[in-house]
JSON list of C-alpha atoms in Angstrom, two decimals:
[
{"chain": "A", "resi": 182, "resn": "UNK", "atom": "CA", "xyz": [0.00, 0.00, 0.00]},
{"chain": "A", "resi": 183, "resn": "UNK", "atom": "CA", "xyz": [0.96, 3.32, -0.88]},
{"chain": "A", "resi": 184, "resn": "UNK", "atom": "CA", "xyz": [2.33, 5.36, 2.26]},
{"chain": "A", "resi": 185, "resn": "UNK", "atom": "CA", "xyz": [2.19, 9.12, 0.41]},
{"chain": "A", "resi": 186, "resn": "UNK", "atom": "CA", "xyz": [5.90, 9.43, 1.31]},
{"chain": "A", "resi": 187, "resn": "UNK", "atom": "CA", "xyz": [8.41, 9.34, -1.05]},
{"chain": "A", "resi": 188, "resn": "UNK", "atom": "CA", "xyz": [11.07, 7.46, -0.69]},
{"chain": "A", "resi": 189, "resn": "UNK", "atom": "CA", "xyz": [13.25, 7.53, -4.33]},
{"chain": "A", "resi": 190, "resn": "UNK", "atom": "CA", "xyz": [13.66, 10.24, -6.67]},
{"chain": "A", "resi": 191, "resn": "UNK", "atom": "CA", "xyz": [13.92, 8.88, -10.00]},
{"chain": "A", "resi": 192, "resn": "UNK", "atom": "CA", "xyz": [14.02, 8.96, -13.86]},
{"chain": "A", "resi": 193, "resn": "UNK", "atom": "CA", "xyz": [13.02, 7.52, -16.68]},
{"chain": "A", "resi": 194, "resn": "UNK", "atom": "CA", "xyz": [15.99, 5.21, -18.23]},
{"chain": "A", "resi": 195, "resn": "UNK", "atom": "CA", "xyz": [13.95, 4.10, -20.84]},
{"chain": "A", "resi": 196, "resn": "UNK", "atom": "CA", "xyz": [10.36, 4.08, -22.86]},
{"chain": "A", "resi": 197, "resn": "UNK", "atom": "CA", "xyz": [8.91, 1.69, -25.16]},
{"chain": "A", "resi": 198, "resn": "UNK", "atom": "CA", "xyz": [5.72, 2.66, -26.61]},
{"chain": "A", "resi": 199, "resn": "UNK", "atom": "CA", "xyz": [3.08, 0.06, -28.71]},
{"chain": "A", "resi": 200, "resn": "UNK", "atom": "CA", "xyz": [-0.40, -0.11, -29.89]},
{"chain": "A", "resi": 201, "resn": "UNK", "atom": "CA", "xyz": [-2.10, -0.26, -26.99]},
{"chain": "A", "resi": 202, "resn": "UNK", "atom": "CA", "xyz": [0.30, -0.69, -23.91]},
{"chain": "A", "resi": 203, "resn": "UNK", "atom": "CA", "xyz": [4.02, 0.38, -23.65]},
{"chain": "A", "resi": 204, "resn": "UNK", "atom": "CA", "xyz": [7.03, -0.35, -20.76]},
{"chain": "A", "resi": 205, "resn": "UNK", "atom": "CA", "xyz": [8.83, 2.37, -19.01]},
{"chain": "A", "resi": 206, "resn": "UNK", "atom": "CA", "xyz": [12.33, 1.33, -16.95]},
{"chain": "A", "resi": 207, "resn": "UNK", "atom": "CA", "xyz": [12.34, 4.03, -14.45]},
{"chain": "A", "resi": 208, "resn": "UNK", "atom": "CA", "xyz": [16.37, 4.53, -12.29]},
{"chain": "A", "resi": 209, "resn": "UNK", "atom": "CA", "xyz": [15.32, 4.60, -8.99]},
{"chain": "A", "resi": 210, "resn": "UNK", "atom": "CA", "xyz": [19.40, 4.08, -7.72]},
{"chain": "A", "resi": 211, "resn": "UNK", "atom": "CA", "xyz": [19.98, 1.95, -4.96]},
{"chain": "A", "resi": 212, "resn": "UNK", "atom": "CA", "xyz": [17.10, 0.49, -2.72]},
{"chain": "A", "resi": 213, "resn": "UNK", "atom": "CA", "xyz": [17.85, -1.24, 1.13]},
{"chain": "A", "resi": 214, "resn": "UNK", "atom": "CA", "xyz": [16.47, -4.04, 0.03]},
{"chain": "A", "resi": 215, "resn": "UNK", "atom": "CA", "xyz": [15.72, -5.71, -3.50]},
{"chain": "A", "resi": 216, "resn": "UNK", "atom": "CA", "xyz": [12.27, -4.58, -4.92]},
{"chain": "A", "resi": 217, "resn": "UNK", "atom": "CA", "xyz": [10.33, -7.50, -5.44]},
{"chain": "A", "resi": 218, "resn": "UNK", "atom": "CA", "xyz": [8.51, -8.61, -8.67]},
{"chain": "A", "resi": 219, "resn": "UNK", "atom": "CA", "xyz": [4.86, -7.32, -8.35]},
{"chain": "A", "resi": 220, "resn": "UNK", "atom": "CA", "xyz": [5.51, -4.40, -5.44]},
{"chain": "A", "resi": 221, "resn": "UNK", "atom": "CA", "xyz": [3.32, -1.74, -5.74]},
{"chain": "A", "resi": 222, "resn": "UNK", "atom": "CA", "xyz": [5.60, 1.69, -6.50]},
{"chain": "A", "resi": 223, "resn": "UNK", "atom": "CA", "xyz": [4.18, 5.28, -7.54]},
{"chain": "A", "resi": 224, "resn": "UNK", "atom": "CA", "xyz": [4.94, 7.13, -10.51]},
{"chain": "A", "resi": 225, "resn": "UNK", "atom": "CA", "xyz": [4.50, 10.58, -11.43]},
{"chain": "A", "resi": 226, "resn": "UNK", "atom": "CA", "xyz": [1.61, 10.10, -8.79]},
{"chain": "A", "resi": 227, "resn": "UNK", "atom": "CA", "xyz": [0.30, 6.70, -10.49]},
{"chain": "A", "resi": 228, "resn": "UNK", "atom": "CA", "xyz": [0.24, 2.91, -8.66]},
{"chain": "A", "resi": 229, "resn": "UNK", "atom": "CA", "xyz": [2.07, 1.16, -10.64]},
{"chain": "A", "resi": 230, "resn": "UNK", "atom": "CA", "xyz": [3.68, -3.35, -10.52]},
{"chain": "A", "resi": 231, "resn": "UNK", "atom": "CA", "xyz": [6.79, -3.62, -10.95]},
{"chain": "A", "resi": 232, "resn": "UNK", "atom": "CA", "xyz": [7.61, -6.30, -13.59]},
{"chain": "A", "resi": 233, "resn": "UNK", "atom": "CA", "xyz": [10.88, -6.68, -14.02]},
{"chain": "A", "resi": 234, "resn": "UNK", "atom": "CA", "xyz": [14.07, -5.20, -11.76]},
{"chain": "A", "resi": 235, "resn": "UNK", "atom": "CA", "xyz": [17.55, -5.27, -12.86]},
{"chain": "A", "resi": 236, "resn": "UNK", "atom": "CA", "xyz": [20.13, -3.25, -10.88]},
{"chain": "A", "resi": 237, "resn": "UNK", "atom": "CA", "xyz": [18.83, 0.09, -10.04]},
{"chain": "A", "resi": 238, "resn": "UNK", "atom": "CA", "xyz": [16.19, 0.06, -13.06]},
{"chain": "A", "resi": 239, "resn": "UNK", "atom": "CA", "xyz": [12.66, -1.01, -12.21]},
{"chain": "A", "resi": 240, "resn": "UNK", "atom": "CA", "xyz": [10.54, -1.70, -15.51]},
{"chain": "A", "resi": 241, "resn": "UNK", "atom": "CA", "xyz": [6.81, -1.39, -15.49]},
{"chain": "A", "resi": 242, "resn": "UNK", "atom": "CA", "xyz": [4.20, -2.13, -18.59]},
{"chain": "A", "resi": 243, "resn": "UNK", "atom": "CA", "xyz": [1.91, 0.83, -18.53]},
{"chain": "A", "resi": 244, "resn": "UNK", "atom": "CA", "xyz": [-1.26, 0.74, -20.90]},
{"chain": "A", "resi": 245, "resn": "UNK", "atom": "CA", "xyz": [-1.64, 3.65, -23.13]},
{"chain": "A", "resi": 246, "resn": "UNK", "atom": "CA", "xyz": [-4.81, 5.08, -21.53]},
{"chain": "A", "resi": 247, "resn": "UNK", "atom": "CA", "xyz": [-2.59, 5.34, -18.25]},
{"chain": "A", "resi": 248, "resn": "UNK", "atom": "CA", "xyz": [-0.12, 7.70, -20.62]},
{"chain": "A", "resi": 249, "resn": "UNK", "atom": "CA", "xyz": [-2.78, 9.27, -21.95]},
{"chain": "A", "resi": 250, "resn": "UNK", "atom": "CA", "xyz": [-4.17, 10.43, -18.73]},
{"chain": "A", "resi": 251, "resn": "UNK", "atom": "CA", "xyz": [-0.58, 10.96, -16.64]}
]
C-alpha cells in the first residue's frame, strides 16, 4: 500500500511505446532491500507493478490510456 511518502527520486531510463500498452524502466538508484517482482511503486503520482528489476532500473508495462491520462 501506498504510504504518500516518497522514498526515491527517479528517472526515466527508458520508454517503449506500442499499440495499446508500452514499458517504461524508471532509475530509482539503490534500494535497502531488492524490490520485489509485483511491489506496488508510484509514478509521477500513479500505482504502478513492478515487472521486471535489474540493478537500479525497475521496468513497469503501462497501458496507453494510463499515458494518456498521466
Amino acid at each position: 500500500m501506498f504510504t504518500g511518502i516518497v522514498q526515491r527520486m527517479g528517472r526515466i531510463a527508458e520508454l517503449d511505446l506500442k499499440e495499446e500498452w508500452g514499458r517504461i524502466g524508471v532509475d530509482a538508484g539503490a534500494w535497502d532491500r531488492p524490490i520485489e517482482i509485483g511491489e506496488s511503486v508510484a509514478v509521477c503520482g500513479t500505482c504502478l507493478t513492478v515487472k521486471e528489476a535489474e540493478g537500479a532500473v525497475l521496468r513497469f508495462d503501462v497501458l496507453r490510456e494510463t499515458f494518456r491520462r498521466t
